Coordinates of N, CA and C in Angstrom, one line a residue:
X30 N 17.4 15.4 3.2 CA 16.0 15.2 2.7 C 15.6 16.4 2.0
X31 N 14.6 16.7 1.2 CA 13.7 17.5 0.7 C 12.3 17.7 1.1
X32 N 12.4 18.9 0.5 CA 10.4 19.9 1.1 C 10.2 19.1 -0.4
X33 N 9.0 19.7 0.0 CA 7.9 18.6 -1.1 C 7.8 19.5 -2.7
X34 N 8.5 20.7 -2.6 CA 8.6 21.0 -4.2 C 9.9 20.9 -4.4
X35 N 10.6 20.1 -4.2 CA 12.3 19.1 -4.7 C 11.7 17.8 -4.3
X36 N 12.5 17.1 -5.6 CA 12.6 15.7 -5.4 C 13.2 15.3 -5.1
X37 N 12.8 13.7 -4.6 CA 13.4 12.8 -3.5 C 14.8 12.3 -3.6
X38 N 15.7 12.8 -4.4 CA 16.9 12.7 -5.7 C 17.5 11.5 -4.1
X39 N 17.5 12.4 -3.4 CA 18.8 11.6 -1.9 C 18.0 10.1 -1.2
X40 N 17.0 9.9 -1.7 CA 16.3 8.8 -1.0 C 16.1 7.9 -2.4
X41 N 16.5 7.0 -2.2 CA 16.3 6.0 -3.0 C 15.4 4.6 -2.6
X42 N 14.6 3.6 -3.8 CA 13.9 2.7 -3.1 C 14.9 2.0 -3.5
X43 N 15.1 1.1 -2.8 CA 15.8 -0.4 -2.6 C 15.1 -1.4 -2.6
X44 N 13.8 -1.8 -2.2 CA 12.8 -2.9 -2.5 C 11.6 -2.2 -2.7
X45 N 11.1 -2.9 -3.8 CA 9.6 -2.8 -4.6 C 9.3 -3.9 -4.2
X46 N 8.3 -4.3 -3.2 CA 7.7 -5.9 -3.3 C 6.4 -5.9 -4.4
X47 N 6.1 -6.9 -4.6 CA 4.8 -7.2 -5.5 C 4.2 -7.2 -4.8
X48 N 2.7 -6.7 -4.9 CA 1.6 -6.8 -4.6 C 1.3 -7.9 -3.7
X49 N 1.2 -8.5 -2.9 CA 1.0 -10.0 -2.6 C -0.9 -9.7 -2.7
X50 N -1.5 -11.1 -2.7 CA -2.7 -11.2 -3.3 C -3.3 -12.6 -2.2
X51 N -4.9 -12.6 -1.9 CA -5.1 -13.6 -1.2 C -6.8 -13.9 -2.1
X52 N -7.3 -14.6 -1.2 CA -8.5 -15.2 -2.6 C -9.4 -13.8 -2.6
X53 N -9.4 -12.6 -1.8 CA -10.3 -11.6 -2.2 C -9.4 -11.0 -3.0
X54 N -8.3 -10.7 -3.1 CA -7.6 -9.7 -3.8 C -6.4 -9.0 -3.3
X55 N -5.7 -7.9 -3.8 CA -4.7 -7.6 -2.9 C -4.4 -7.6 -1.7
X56 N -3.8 -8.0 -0.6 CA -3.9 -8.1 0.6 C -2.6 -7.1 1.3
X57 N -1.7 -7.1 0.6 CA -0.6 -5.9 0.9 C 0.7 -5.5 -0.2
X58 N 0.6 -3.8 0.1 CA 1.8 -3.4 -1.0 C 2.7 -2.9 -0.3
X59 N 4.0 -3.1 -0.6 CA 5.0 -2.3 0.5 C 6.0 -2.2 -0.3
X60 N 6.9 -1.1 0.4 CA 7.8 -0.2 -0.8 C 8.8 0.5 0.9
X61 N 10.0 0.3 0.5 CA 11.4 0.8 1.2 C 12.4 1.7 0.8
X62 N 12.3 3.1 1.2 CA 12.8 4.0 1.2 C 14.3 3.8 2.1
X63 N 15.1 3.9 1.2 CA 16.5 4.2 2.0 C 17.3 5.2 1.6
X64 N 17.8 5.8 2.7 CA 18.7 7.1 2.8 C 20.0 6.8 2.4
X65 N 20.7 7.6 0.4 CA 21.6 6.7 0.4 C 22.6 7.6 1.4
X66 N 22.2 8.8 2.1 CA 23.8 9.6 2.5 C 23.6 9.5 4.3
X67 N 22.9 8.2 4.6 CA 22.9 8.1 5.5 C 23.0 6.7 6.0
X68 N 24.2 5.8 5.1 CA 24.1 4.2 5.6 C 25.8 4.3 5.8
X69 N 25.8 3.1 6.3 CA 27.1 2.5 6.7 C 28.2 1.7 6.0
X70 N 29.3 2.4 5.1 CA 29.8 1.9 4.4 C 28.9 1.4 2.8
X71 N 27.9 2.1 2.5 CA 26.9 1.4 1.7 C 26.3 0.2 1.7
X72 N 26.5 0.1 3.1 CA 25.5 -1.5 3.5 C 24.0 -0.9 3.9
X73 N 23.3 -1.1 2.6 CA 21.3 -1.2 3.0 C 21.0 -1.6 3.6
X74 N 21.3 -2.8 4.7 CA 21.0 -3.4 5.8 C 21.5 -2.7 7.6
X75 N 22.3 -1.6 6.9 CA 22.6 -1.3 8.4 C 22.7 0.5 8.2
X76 N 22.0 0.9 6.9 CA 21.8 2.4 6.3 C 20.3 2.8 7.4
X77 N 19.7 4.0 7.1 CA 18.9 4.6 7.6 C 17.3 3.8 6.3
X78 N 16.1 3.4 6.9 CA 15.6 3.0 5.9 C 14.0 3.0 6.6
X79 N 12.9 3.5 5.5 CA 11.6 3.4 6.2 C 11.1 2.9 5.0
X80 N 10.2 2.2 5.6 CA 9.4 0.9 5.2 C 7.3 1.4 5.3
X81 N 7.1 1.2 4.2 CA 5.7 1.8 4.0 C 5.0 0.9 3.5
X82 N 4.0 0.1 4.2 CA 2.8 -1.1 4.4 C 2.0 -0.7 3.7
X83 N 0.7 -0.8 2.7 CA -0.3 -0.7 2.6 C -1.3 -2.1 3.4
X84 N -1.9 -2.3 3.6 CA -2.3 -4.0 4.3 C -4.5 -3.5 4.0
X85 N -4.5 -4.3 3.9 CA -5.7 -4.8 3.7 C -6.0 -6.4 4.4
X86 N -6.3 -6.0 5.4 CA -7.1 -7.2 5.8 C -8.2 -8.0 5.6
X87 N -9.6 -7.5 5.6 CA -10.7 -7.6 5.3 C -11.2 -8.0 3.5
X88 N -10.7 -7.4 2.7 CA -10.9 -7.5 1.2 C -11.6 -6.4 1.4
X89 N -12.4 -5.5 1.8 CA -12.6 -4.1 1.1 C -12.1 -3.3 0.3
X90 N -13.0 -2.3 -0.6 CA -11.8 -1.6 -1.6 C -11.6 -0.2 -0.5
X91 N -12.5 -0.2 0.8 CA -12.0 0.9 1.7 C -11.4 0.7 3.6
X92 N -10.9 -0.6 3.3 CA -10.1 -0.9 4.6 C -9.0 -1.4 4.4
X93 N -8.3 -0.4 3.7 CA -6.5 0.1 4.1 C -6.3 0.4 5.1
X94 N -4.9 0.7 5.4 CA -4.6 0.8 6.5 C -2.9 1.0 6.2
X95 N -2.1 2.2 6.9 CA -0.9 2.8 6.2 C 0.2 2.2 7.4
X96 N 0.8 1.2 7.2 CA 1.7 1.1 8.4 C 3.4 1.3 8.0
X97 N 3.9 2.3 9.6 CA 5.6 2.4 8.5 C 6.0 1.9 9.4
X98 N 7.4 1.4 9.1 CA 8.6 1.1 10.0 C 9.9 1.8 9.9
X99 N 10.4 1.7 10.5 CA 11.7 2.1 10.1 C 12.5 0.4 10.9
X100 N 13.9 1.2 9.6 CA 15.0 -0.2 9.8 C 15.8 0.1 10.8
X101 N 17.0 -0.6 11.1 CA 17.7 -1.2 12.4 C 18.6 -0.2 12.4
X102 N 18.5 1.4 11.6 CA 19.3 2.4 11.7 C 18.4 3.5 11.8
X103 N 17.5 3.2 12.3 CA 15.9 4.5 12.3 C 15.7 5.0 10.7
X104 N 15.6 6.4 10.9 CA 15.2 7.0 9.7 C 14.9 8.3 9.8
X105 N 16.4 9.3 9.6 CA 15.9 10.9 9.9 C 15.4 11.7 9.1
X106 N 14.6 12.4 9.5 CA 14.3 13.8 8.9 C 14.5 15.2 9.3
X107 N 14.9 15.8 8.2 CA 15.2 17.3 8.8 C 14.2 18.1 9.4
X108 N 12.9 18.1 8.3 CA 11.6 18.6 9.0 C 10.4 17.6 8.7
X109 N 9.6 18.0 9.2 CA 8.3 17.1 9.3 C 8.0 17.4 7.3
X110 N 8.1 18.5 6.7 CA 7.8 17.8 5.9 C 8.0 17.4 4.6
X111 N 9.5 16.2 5.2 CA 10.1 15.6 4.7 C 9.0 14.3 4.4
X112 N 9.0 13.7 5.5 CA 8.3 12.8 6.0 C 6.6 12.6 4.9
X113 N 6.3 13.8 4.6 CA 5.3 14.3 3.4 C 5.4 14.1 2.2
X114 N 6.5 14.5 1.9 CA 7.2 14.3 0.9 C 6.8 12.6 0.5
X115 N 7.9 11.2 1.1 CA 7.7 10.4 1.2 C 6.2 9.6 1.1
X116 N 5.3 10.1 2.0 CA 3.9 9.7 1.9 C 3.7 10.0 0.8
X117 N 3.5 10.9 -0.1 CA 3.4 11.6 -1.4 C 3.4 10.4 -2.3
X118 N 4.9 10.3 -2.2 CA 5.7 9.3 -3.6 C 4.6 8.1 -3.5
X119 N 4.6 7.3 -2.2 CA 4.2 5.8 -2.1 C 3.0 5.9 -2.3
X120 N 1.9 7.3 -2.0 CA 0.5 7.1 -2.1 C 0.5 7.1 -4.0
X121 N 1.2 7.6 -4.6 CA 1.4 7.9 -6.0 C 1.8 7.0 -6.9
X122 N 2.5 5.9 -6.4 CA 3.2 4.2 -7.0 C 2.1 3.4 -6.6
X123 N 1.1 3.4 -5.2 CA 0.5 2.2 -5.1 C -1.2 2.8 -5.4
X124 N -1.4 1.6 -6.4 CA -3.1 1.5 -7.1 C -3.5 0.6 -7.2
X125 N -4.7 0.3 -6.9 CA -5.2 -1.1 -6.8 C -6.2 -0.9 -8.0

């Protein structure tokens, strides 16, 4: 992984979802970071991979809400602010 003045070169996204949308408006954005030097055989399904929710419940333009996951091989970091790094990128791709 990388400090926040190098780029993300080693983390790649693997899924961009669309926006999904409900009758107020966006309802959630989500975007999946995977570690390419950390999967298995180059299988994305059993690699190292975190997952970044934007969700809107309500239809407000101020009740977001940031939910991550990680996939069924966790998702390491060397230092915490690696982890910053990533927040960075996804707050920077998603705009409503």
């Amino acid at each position: 992984m990388n400090t926040q003045k190098e780029n993300i070169d080693d983390i790649k996204i693997v899924k961009s979802i669309t926006p999904k949308y409900n009758e107020v408006g966006v309802s959630s954005f989500q975007m999946t970071y995977w570690q390419e030097a950390n999967t298995i055989d180059g299988n994305q399904e059993e690699g190292e991979s975190l997952t970044l929710t934007m969700i809107n419940s309500t239809g407000g333009e101020e009740d977001w809400f940031l939910k991550i996951e990680t996939g069924k091989g966790g998702f390491s970091l060397n230092k915490p602010e690696d982890l910053q790094v990533i927040v960075n990128d996804f707050y920077k791709r998603f705009s409503i």
